[in-house]
């Protein structure tokens, strides 16, 4: 059996690949700095480092929610609900107003996490229960979405949202327990 001996050419190819990756990371960092400077300047009182870190952590979480479950704008959520109206987003906004869906505000827009829909596009019934449980505990809609999307000791480090369709009772019980905990 012949083995492939590593050559200087192999090392050069690997080095170039890593150099290209680092160049992309560098370009992304420059673009981030270029965007953050004007954004921070636009804040009338300035942003503390703590506030900037907290905002970045929130944005990172929302990016993770989008990657794992999808974040739908109101029009896409309305279409998922089956609306064929000229303004399908109204169906999603109505479902949210009725406590059947939750949304995150990102900038000036609302986004609906995909985990709250069944395979046919209907809101999972447990969402209404969770909204009521969170509200009774003084938790915000955003707090509920963040809890559903974050790793949980109730589910061995898996986000509760992963169990919404298959075990809604367990998620509702975990939410009652988590939100009812007084420190």
XYZ file of C-alpha atoms in Angstrom, residues 130 133 147 152-155 160 167-181:
23
model
C -45.940 29.557 26.435
C -46.836 31.396 30.957
C -35.268 30.920 26.250
C -31.319 24.277 28.228
C -30.463 22.005 31.126
C -34.075 20.797 30.944
C -33.211 19.180 27.602
C -36.426 23.752 24.021
C -43.044 17.032 23.034
C -44.931 20.290 23.620
C -46.003 19.207 27.109
C -42.378 18.829 28.220
C -41.549 22.283 26.844
C -44.560 23.851 28.586
C -43.609 22.180 31.876
C -39.976 23.270 31.513
C -41.091 26.851 30.820
C -43.341 26.849 33.892
C -40.469 25.582 35.977
C -37.879 27.949 34.479
C -40.071 31.035 34.604
C -41.435 30.262 38.038
C -38.004 30.056 39.626
